[in-house]
CSV table of C-alpha atoms and ligand atoms in Angstrom, one decimal:
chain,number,residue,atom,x,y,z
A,15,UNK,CA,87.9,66.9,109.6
A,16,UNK,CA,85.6,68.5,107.1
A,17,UNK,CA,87.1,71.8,104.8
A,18,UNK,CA,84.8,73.9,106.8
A,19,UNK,CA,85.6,73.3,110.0
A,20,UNK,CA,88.8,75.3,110.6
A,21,UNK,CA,87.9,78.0,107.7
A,22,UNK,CA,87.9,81.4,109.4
A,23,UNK,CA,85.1,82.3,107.3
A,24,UNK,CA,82.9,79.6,107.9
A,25,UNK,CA,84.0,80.6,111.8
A,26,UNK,CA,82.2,83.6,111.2
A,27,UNK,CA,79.2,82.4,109.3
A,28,UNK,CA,79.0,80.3,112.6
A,29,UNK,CA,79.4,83.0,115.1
A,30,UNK,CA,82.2,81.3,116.4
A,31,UNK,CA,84.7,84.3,115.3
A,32,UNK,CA,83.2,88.1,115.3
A,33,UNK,CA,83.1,90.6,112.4
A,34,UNK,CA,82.1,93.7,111.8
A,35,UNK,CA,79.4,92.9,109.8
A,36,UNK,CA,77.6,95.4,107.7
A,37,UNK,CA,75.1,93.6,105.6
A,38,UNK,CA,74.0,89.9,105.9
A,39,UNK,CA,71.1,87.8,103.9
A,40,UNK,CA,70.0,84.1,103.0
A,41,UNK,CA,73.1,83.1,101.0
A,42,UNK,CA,75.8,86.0,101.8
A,43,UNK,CA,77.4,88.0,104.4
A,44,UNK,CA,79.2,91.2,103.9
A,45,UNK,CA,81.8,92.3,106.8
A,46,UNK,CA,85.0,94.5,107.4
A,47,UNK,CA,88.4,93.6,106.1
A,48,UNK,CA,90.1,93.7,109.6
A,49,UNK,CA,93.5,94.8,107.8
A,50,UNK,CA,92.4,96.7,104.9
A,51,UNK,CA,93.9,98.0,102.1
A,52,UNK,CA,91.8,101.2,102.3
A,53,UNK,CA,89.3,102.8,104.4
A,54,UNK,CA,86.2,100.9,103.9
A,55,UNK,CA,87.3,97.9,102.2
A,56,UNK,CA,84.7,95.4,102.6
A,57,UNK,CA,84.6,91.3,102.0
A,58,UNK,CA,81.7,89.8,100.6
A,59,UNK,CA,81.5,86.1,101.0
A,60,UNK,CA,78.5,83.4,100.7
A,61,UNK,CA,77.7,81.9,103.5
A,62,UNK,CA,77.8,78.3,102.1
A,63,UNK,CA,81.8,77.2,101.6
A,64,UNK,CA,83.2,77.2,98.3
A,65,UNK,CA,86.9,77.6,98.0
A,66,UNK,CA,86.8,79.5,94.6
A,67,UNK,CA,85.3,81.0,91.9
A,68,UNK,CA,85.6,77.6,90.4
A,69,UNK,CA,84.0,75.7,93.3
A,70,UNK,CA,81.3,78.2,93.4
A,71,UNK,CA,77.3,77.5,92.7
A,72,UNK,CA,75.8,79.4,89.9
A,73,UNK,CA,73.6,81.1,92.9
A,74,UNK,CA,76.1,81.7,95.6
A,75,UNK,CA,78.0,83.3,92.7
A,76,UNK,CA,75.0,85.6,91.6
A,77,UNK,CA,74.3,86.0,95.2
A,78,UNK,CA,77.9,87.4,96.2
A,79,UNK,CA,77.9,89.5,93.0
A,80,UNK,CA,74.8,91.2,93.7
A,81,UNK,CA,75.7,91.9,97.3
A,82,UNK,CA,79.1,93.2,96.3
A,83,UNK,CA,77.3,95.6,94.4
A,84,UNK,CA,74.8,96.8,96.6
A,85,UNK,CA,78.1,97.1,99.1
A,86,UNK,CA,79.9,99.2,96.9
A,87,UNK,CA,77.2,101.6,95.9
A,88,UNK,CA,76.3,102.3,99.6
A,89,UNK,CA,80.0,102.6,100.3
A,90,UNK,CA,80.5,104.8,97.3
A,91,UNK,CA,77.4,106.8,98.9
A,92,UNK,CA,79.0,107.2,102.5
A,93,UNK,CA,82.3,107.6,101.7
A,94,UNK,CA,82.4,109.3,98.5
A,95,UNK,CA,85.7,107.9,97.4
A,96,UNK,CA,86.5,108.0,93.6
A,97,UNK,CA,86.6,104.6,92.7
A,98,UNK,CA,86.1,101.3,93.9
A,99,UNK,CA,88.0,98.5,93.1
A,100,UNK,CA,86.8,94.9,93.0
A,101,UNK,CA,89.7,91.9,93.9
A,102,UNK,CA,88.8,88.6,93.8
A,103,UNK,CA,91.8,85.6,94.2
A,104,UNK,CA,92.3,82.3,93.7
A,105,UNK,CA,94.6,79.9,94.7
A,106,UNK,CA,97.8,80.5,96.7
A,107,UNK,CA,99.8,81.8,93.8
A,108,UNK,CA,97.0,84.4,92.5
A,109,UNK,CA,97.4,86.3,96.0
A,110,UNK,CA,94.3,84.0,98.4
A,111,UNK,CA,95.1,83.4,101.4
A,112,UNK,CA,91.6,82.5,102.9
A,113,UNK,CA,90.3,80.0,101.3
A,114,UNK,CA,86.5,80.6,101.4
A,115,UNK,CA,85.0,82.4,97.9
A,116,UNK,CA,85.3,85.8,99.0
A,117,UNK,CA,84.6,89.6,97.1
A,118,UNK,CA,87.2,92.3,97.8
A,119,UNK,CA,85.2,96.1,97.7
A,120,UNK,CA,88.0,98.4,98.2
A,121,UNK,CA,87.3,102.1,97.9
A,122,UNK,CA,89.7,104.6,96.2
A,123,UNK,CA,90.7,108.2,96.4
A,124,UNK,CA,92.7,110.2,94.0
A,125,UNK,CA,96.5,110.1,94.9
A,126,UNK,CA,95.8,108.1,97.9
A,127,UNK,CA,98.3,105.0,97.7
A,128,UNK,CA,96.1,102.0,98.3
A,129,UNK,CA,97.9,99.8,100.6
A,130,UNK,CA,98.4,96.0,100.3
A,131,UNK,CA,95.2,94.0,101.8
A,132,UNK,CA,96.0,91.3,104.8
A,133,UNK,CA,99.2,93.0,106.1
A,134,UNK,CA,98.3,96.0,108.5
A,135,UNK,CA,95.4,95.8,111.3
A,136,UNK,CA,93.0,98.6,111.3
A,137,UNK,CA,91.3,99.2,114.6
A,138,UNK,CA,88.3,98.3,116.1
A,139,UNK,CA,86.8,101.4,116.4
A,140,UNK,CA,87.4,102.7,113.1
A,141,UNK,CA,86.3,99.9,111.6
A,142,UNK,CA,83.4,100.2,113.3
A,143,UNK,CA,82.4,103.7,112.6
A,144,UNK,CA,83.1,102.9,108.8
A,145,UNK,CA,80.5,99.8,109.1
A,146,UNK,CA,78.4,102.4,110.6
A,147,UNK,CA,78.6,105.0,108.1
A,148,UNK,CA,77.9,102.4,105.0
A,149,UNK,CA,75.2,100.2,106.8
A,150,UNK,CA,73.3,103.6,106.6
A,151,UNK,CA,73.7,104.2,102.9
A,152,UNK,CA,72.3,100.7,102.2
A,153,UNK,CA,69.3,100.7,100.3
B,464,AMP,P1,92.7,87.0,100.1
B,464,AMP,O1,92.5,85.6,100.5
B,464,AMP,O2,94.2,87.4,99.7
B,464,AMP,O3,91.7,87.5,99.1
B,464,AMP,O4,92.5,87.9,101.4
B,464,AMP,C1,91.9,87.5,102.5
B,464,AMP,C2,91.5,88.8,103.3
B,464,AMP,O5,90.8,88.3,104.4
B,464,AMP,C3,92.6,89.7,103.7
B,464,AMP,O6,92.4,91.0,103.2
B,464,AMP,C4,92.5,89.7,105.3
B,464,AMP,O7,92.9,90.9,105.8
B,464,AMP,C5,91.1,89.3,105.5
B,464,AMP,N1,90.8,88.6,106.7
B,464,AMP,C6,91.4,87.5,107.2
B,464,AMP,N2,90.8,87.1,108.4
B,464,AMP,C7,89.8,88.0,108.6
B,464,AMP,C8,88.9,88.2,109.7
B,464,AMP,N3,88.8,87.3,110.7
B,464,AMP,N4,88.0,89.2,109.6
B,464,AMP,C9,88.0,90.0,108.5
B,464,AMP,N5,88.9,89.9,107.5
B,464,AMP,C10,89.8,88.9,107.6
B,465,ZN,ZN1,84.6,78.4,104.6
């Protein structure tokens, strides 16, 4: 069976698995963190499977870095948090657990803990509403 086939984010480049997508072009696809470390927190991932920032093309890379910041400054726009952290893992022992190159966009407010990403489910609704709110700040 091929690397891709049972990758969750290659599930949802396929339709196969939904997200709350917020931004999508050729080569990336930019949806909600489904248990996020803060309100907003986005993943930015190319649509092509690389594991890792070493795996990754030269163009996927530019790609995913280009959309993360487009992300960020229309999620810095709708939420007006005061920072925004960028996390990016790899391997098992660096803190990935998917295993499909992905950007972490995670807003920040001032003496607002931010909690740990992949642990606690945010729902559906909210996450939606926050997809809403920084789809419209794209430019
Ligand atoms: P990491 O591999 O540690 O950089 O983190 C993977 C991230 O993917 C975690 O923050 C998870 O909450 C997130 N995640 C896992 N499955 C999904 C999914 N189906 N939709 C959205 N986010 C996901
Ligand atoms: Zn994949």
């Amino acid at each position: 069976m091929s690397e891709t086939a049972n990758c969750i984010f290659c599930k949802i480049v396929r339709g196969e698995i939904p997200a709350i997508k917020v931004h999508e072009d050729e080569l990336t696809l930019s949806f909600m963190d489904i248990q996020p470390a803060s309100p907003g927190h986005l993943l930015v991932i190319a649509k092509t499977h690389a594991a890792n920032l070493l795996d990754i093309t030269e163009a996927d890379l530019l790609a995913v870095t280009l959309a993360a910041q487009r992300l960020a400054r229309a999620a810095w726009k709708a939420l007006e948090p005061d920072g925004i952290r960028i996390n990016q893992f790899n391997g098992a022992a660096a803190g990935q657990s998917v295993f499909h190159y992905h950007v972490h966009v995670i807003p920040v407010w001032e003496g607002r803990k931010i909690g740990s990403h992949g642990r606690a489910p945010a729902s559906p609704e909210e996450l939606t509403a926050l997809a809403g709110k920084i789809r419209q700040a794209l430019v």
